[in-house]
């Protein structure tokens, strides 16, 4: 079992330590912005003090309110021509860092329209560093590049996070669909066997108690097997620290047990295997087993027959599955039930072909071809 991932350093700090760090860092930066530049007296002194306070506020508010932090940092950047003697000195560089940081946060957290407006406003701050007479206009392009780079980096991080969230949501949805499909196959087959045996036991309980007892035994065995399968599937949903003991997923090697339970439900299945049986990829093996299971479940439920034929053909590049019966079941067997839909989805998931329909002389056939070589998502050979 994997250990729990550790959170980043800042969330691991105690609240008091985190607060002290969030206050001490911006305060030290604001004092540096006040003490390092030569701000003179009078109006410049007031502008320098205001810029220092705004830079302190920008660093402190960055993670909590990116837009407010950007506004404070940009205002400080606009004040740099008024706060230094001569303009274009140290304070401009000190104001650039929190402005770029706030711009990065806005690009990662805000809507794209808001982020673009903020980017345009930030470039005005780069121009403001060259005021009032554009003597220091050589800094406009480097400052603009730094701000544009910070915004682009934030937007790229935003896109990557969004993609990761969508990918996670798709993965969760696919896993839920897989579990639902597996549960349907397991429950449908088990309940079909149980229903048939319960009806049979009800008919013979008075005249043949031994046969009724045998039917009850089949019901008990099938119920236990179905419960075991459900526990295996639902084990992946457990959240306890102890990992559940999961049985391996069933495959074509388990067909004998499946055919035996189908026979107990009243349908004898003749299995024919052609080609060279071999170990299959786990996904193909499990899907093939589930397709056979669902097809036989449909025979038990709808075909009104006591016999069926199953063929498993191992070809050089594909696996052939055919389930055929000569029953005369209800005309709605081609309806949009979960069984046919589930088999079709399993075949498509493996890049295979699915066909199902009535036969000309009566009966019904399910025919599936699963590729043993890799295919891309369009179904063509990779």
PDB file of C-alpha atoms in Angstrom, residues 195-326:
ATOM      1  CA  UNK A 195     -34.430 -17.577 -10.512  1.00  0.00           C
ATOM      2  CA  UNK A 196     -34.517 -20.631 -12.784  1.00  0.00           C
ATOM      3  CA  UNK A 197     -33.491 -22.989  -9.995  1.00  0.00           C
ATOM      4  CA  UNK A 198     -35.978 -21.456  -7.548  1.00  0.00           C
ATOM      5  CA  UNK A 199     -38.795 -21.909 -10.058  1.00  0.00           C
ATOM      6  CA  UNK A 200     -37.720 -25.492 -10.731  1.00  0.00           C
ATOM      7  CA  UNK A 201     -37.527 -26.286  -7.020  1.00  0.00           C
ATOM      8  CA  UNK A 202     -40.993 -24.849  -6.488  1.00  0.00           C
ATOM      9  CA  UNK A 203     -42.389 -27.169  -9.171  1.00  0.00           C
ATOM     10  CA  UNK A 204     -40.803 -30.389  -7.872  1.00  0.00           C
ATOM     11  CA  UNK A 205     -40.734 -29.819  -4.119  1.00  0.00           C
ATOM     12  CA  UNK A 206     -43.807 -31.989  -3.507  1.00  0.00           C
ATOM     13  CA  UNK A 207     -43.115 -34.826  -5.920  1.00  0.00           C
ATOM     14  CA  UNK A 208     -39.308 -34.927  -5.809  1.00  0.00           C
ATOM     15  CA  UNK A 209     -37.769 -33.475  -2.651  1.00  0.00           C
ATOM     16  CA  UNK A 210     -34.289 -34.639  -3.724  1.00  0.00           C
ATOM     17  CA  UNK A 211     -34.454 -32.558  -6.896  1.00  0.00           C
ATOM     18  CA  UNK A 212     -35.728 -29.593  -4.915  1.00  0.00           C
ATOM     19  CA  UNK A 213     -32.839 -30.033  -2.485  1.00  0.00           C
ATOM     20  CA  UNK A 214     -30.390 -30.100  -5.426  1.00  0.00           C
ATOM     21  CA  UNK A 215     -31.924 -26.897  -6.769  1.00  0.00           C
ATOM     22  CA  UNK A 216     -31.475 -25.252  -3.378  1.00  0.00           C
ATOM     23  CA  UNK A 217     -27.847 -26.360  -3.383  1.00  0.00           C
ATOM     24  CA  UNK A 218     -27.345 -24.707  -6.778  1.00  0.00           C
ATOM     25  CA  UNK A 219     -28.959 -21.528  -5.462  1.00  0.00           C
ATOM     26  CA  UNK A 220     -26.652 -21.539  -2.449  1.00  0.00           C
ATOM     27  CA  UNK A 221     -23.521 -22.132  -4.550  1.00  0.00           C
ATOM     28  CA  UNK A 222     -24.430 -19.511  -7.127  1.00  0.00           C
ATOM     29  CA  UNK A 223     -25.248 -16.978  -4.415  1.00  0.00           C
ATOM     30  CA  UNK A 224     -21.881 -17.542  -2.759  1.00  0.00           C
ATOM     31  CA  UNK A 225     -20.014 -17.178  -6.051  1.00  0.00           C
ATOM     32  CA  UNK A 226     -21.917 -14.016  -6.944  1.00  0.00           C
ATOM     33  CA  UNK A 227     -21.227 -12.547  -3.516  1.00  0.00           C
ATOM     34  CA  UNK A 228     -17.511 -13.315  -3.885  1.00  0.00           C
ATOM     35  CA  UNK A 229     -17.432 -11.606  -7.296  1.00  0.00           C
ATOM     36  CA  UNK A 230     -19.230  -8.550  -5.915  1.00  0.00           C
ATOM     37  CA  UNK A 231     -16.810  -8.304  -3.003  1.00  0.00           C
ATOM     38  CA  UNK A 232     -13.896  -8.441  -5.443  1.00  0.00           C
ATOM     39  CA  UNK A 233     -15.365  -5.635  -7.552  1.00  0.00           C
ATOM     40  CA  UNK A 234     -16.429  -3.440  -4.655  1.00  0.00           C
ATOM     41  CA  UNK A 235     -13.084  -3.937  -2.940  1.00  0.00           C
ATOM     42  CA  UNK A 236     -11.596  -1.187  -5.113  1.00  0.00           C
ATOM     43  CA  UNK A 237     -14.039   1.288  -3.532  1.00  0.00           C
ATOM     44  CA  UNK A 238     -12.832   0.676   0.009  1.00  0.00           C
ATOM     45  CA  UNK A 239     -11.238   3.613   1.798  1.00  0.00           C
ATOM     46  CA  UNK A 240      -9.847   1.840   4.855  1.00  0.00           C
ATOM     47  CA  UNK A 241      -6.111   1.792   5.430  1.00  0.00           C
ATOM     48  CA  UNK A 242      -5.994  -1.984   5.047  1.00  0.00           C
ATOM     49  CA  UNK A 243      -6.074  -3.131   1.450  1.00  0.00           C
ATOM     50  CA  UNK A 244      -8.725  -5.762   0.676  1.00  0.00           C
ATOM     51  CA  UNK A 245      -7.749  -9.196  -0.508  1.00  0.00           C
ATOM     52  CA  UNK A 246      -8.871  -9.197  -4.126  1.00  0.00           C
ATOM     53  CA  UNK A 247      -9.276 -12.297  -6.261  1.00  0.00           C
ATOM     54  CA  UNK A 248      -7.896 -12.166  -9.807  1.00  0.00           C
ATOM     55  CA  UNK A 249     -10.280 -11.103 -12.548  1.00  0.00           C
ATOM     56  CA  UNK A 250     -11.926 -14.059 -14.330  1.00  0.00           C
ATOM     57  CA  UNK A 251     -10.776 -15.094 -17.794  1.00  0.00           C
ATOM     58  CA  UNK A 252     -11.368 -17.740 -20.448  1.00  0.00           C
ATOM     59  CA  UNK A 253      -9.634 -20.276 -18.208  1.00  0.00           C
ATOM     60  CA  UNK A 254     -12.704 -20.044 -15.941  1.00  0.00           C
ATOM     61  CA  UNK A 255     -15.203 -20.982 -18.670  1.00  0.00           C
ATOM     62  CA  UNK A 256     -15.682 -24.489 -17.294  1.00  0.00           C
ATOM     63  CA  UNK A 257     -17.096 -23.088 -14.062  1.00  0.00           C
ATOM     64  CA  UNK A 258     -19.300 -20.680 -16.030  1.00  0.00           C
ATOM     65  CA  UNK A 259     -20.633 -23.463 -18.259  1.00  0.00           C
ATOM     66  CA  UNK A 260     -21.343 -25.604 -15.213  1.00  0.00           C
ATOM     67  CA  UNK A 261     -23.431 -22.871 -13.591  1.00  0.00           C
ATOM     68  CA  UNK A 262     -25.244 -22.318 -16.901  1.00  0.00           C
ATOM     69  CA  UNK A 263     -26.018 -26.036 -17.068  1.00  0.00           C
ATOM     70  CA  UNK A 264     -27.396 -25.872 -13.534  1.00  0.00           C
ATOM     71  CA  UNK A 265     -29.703 -23.111 -14.791  1.00  0.00           C
ATOM     72  CA  UNK A 266     -31.088 -25.544 -17.407  1.00  0.00           C
ATOM     73  CA  UNK A 267     -29.006 -24.743 -20.507  1.00  0.00           C
ATOM     74  CA  UNK A 268     -26.363 -27.237 -21.666  1.00  0.00           C
ATOM     75  CA  UNK A 269     -23.548 -25.470 -23.522  1.00  0.00           C
ATOM     76  CA  UNK A 270     -21.255 -27.253 -25.961  1.00  0.00           C
ATOM     77  CA  UNK A 271     -17.898 -25.464 -26.076  1.00  0.00           C
ATOM     78  CA  UNK A 272     -15.673 -25.726 -29.154  1.00  0.00           C
ATOM     79  CA  UNK A 273     -12.184 -24.246 -29.064  1.00  0.00           C
ATOM     80  CA  UNK A 274     -10.235 -23.777 -32.298  1.00  0.00           C
ATOM     81  CA  UNK A 275      -6.782 -22.464 -33.020  1.00  0.00           C
ATOM     82  CA  UNK A 276      -3.915 -22.368 -30.565  1.00  0.00           C
ATOM     83  CA  UNK A 277      -5.102 -21.433 -27.052  1.00  0.00           C
ATOM     84  CA  UNK A 278      -2.616 -19.137 -25.362  1.00  0.00           C
ATOM     85  CA  UNK A 279      -2.292 -16.548 -22.638  1.00  0.00           C
ATOM     86  CA  UNK A 280      -4.133 -13.339 -23.563  1.00  0.00           C
ATOM     87  CA  UNK A 281      -3.705  -9.792 -22.313  1.00  0.00           C
ATOM     88  CA  UNK A 282      -5.647  -9.327 -19.079  1.00  0.00           C
ATOM     89  CA  UNK A 283      -8.067  -6.794 -20.563  1.00  0.00           C
ATOM     90  CA  UNK A 284      -8.885  -8.995 -23.561  1.00  0.00           C
ATOM     91  CA  UNK A 285      -9.157 -12.115 -21.397  1.00  0.00           C
ATOM     92  CA  UNK A 286     -11.560 -10.539 -18.896  1.00  0.00           C
ATOM     93  CA  UNK A 287     -13.661  -8.871 -21.599  1.00  0.00           C
ATOM     94  CA  UNK A 288     -13.953 -12.150 -23.512  1.00  0.00           C
ATOM     95  CA  UNK A 289     -15.113 -13.972 -20.380  1.00  0.00           C
ATOM     96  CA  UNK A 290     -17.681 -11.285 -19.574  1.00  0.00           C
ATOM     97  CA  UNK A 291     -19.022 -11.329 -23.136  1.00  0.00           C
ATOM     98  CA  UNK A 292     -19.506 -15.107 -22.981  1.00  0.00           C
ATOM     99  CA  UNK A 293     -21.103 -14.770 -19.553  1.00  0.00           C
ATOM    100  CA  UNK A 294     -23.565 -12.099 -20.656  1.00  0.00           C
ATOM    101  CA  UNK A 295     -24.435 -13.938 -23.878  1.00  0.00           C
ATOM    102  CA  UNK A 296     -25.206 -17.144 -21.960  1.00  0.00           C
ATOM    103  CA  UNK A 297     -27.208 -15.150 -19.403  1.00  0.00           C
ATOM    104  CA  UNK A 298     -29.360 -13.862 -22.253  1.00  0.00           C
ATOM    105  CA  UNK A 299     -29.838 -17.434 -23.487  1.00  0.00           C
ATOM    106  CA  UNK A 300     -31.004 -18.535 -20.027  1.00  0.00           C
ATOM    107  CA  UNK A 301     -33.355 -15.564 -19.647  1.00  0.00           C
ATOM    108  CA  UNK A 302     -34.805 -15.198 -23.147  1.00  0.00           C
ATOM    109  CA  UNK A 303     -34.077 -18.111 -25.516  1.00  0.00           C
ATOM    110  CA  UNK A 304     -36.504 -20.690 -24.067  1.00  0.00           C
ATOM    111  CA  UNK A 305     -34.133 -23.490 -25.001  1.00  0.00           C
ATOM    112  CA  UNK A 306     -32.064 -26.096 -23.202  1.00  0.00           C
ATOM    113  CA  UNK A 307     -29.019 -26.066 -25.492  1.00  0.00           C
ATOM    114  CA  UNK A 308     -26.513 -23.552 -26.790  1.00  0.00           C
ATOM    115  CA  UNK A 309     -23.196 -23.645 -28.641  1.00  0.00           C
ATOM    116  CA  UNK A 310     -20.119 -21.634 -27.747  1.00  0.00           C
ATOM    117  CA  UNK A 311     -17.080 -21.257 -29.980  1.00  0.00           C
ATOM    118  CA  UNK A 312     -13.762 -19.680 -28.996  1.00  0.00           C
ATOM    119  CA  UNK A 313     -11.405 -19.249 -31.931  1.00  0.00           C
ATOM    120  CA  UNK A 314      -7.775 -18.260 -31.385  1.00  0.00           C
ATOM    121  CA  UNK A 315      -6.524 -16.655 -34.585  1.00  0.00           C
ATOM    122  CA  UNK A 316      -3.087 -15.188 -35.323  1.00  0.00           C
ATOM    123  CA  UNK A 317      -4.289 -11.623 -34.729  1.00  0.00           C
ATOM    124  CA  UNK A 318      -7.795 -11.851 -33.270  1.00  0.00           C
ATOM    125  CA  UNK A 319     -10.013 -13.796 -30.904  1.00  0.00           C
ATOM    126  CA  UNK A 320     -13.402 -14.992 -32.188  1.00  0.00           C
ATOM    127  CA  UNK A 321     -16.339 -15.538 -29.841  1.00  0.00           C
ATOM    128  CA  UNK A 322     -19.625 -17.038 -31.030  1.00  0.00           C
ATOM    129  CA  UNK A 323     -22.597 -17.909 -28.840  1.00  0.00           C
ATOM    130  CA  UNK A 324     -25.447 -19.554 -30.769  1.00  0.00           C
ATOM    131  CA  UNK A 325     -28.772 -20.966 -29.657  1.00  0.00           C
ATOM    132  CA  UNK A 326     -31.753 -22.443 -31.492  1.00  0.00           C
TER     133      UNK A 326
END
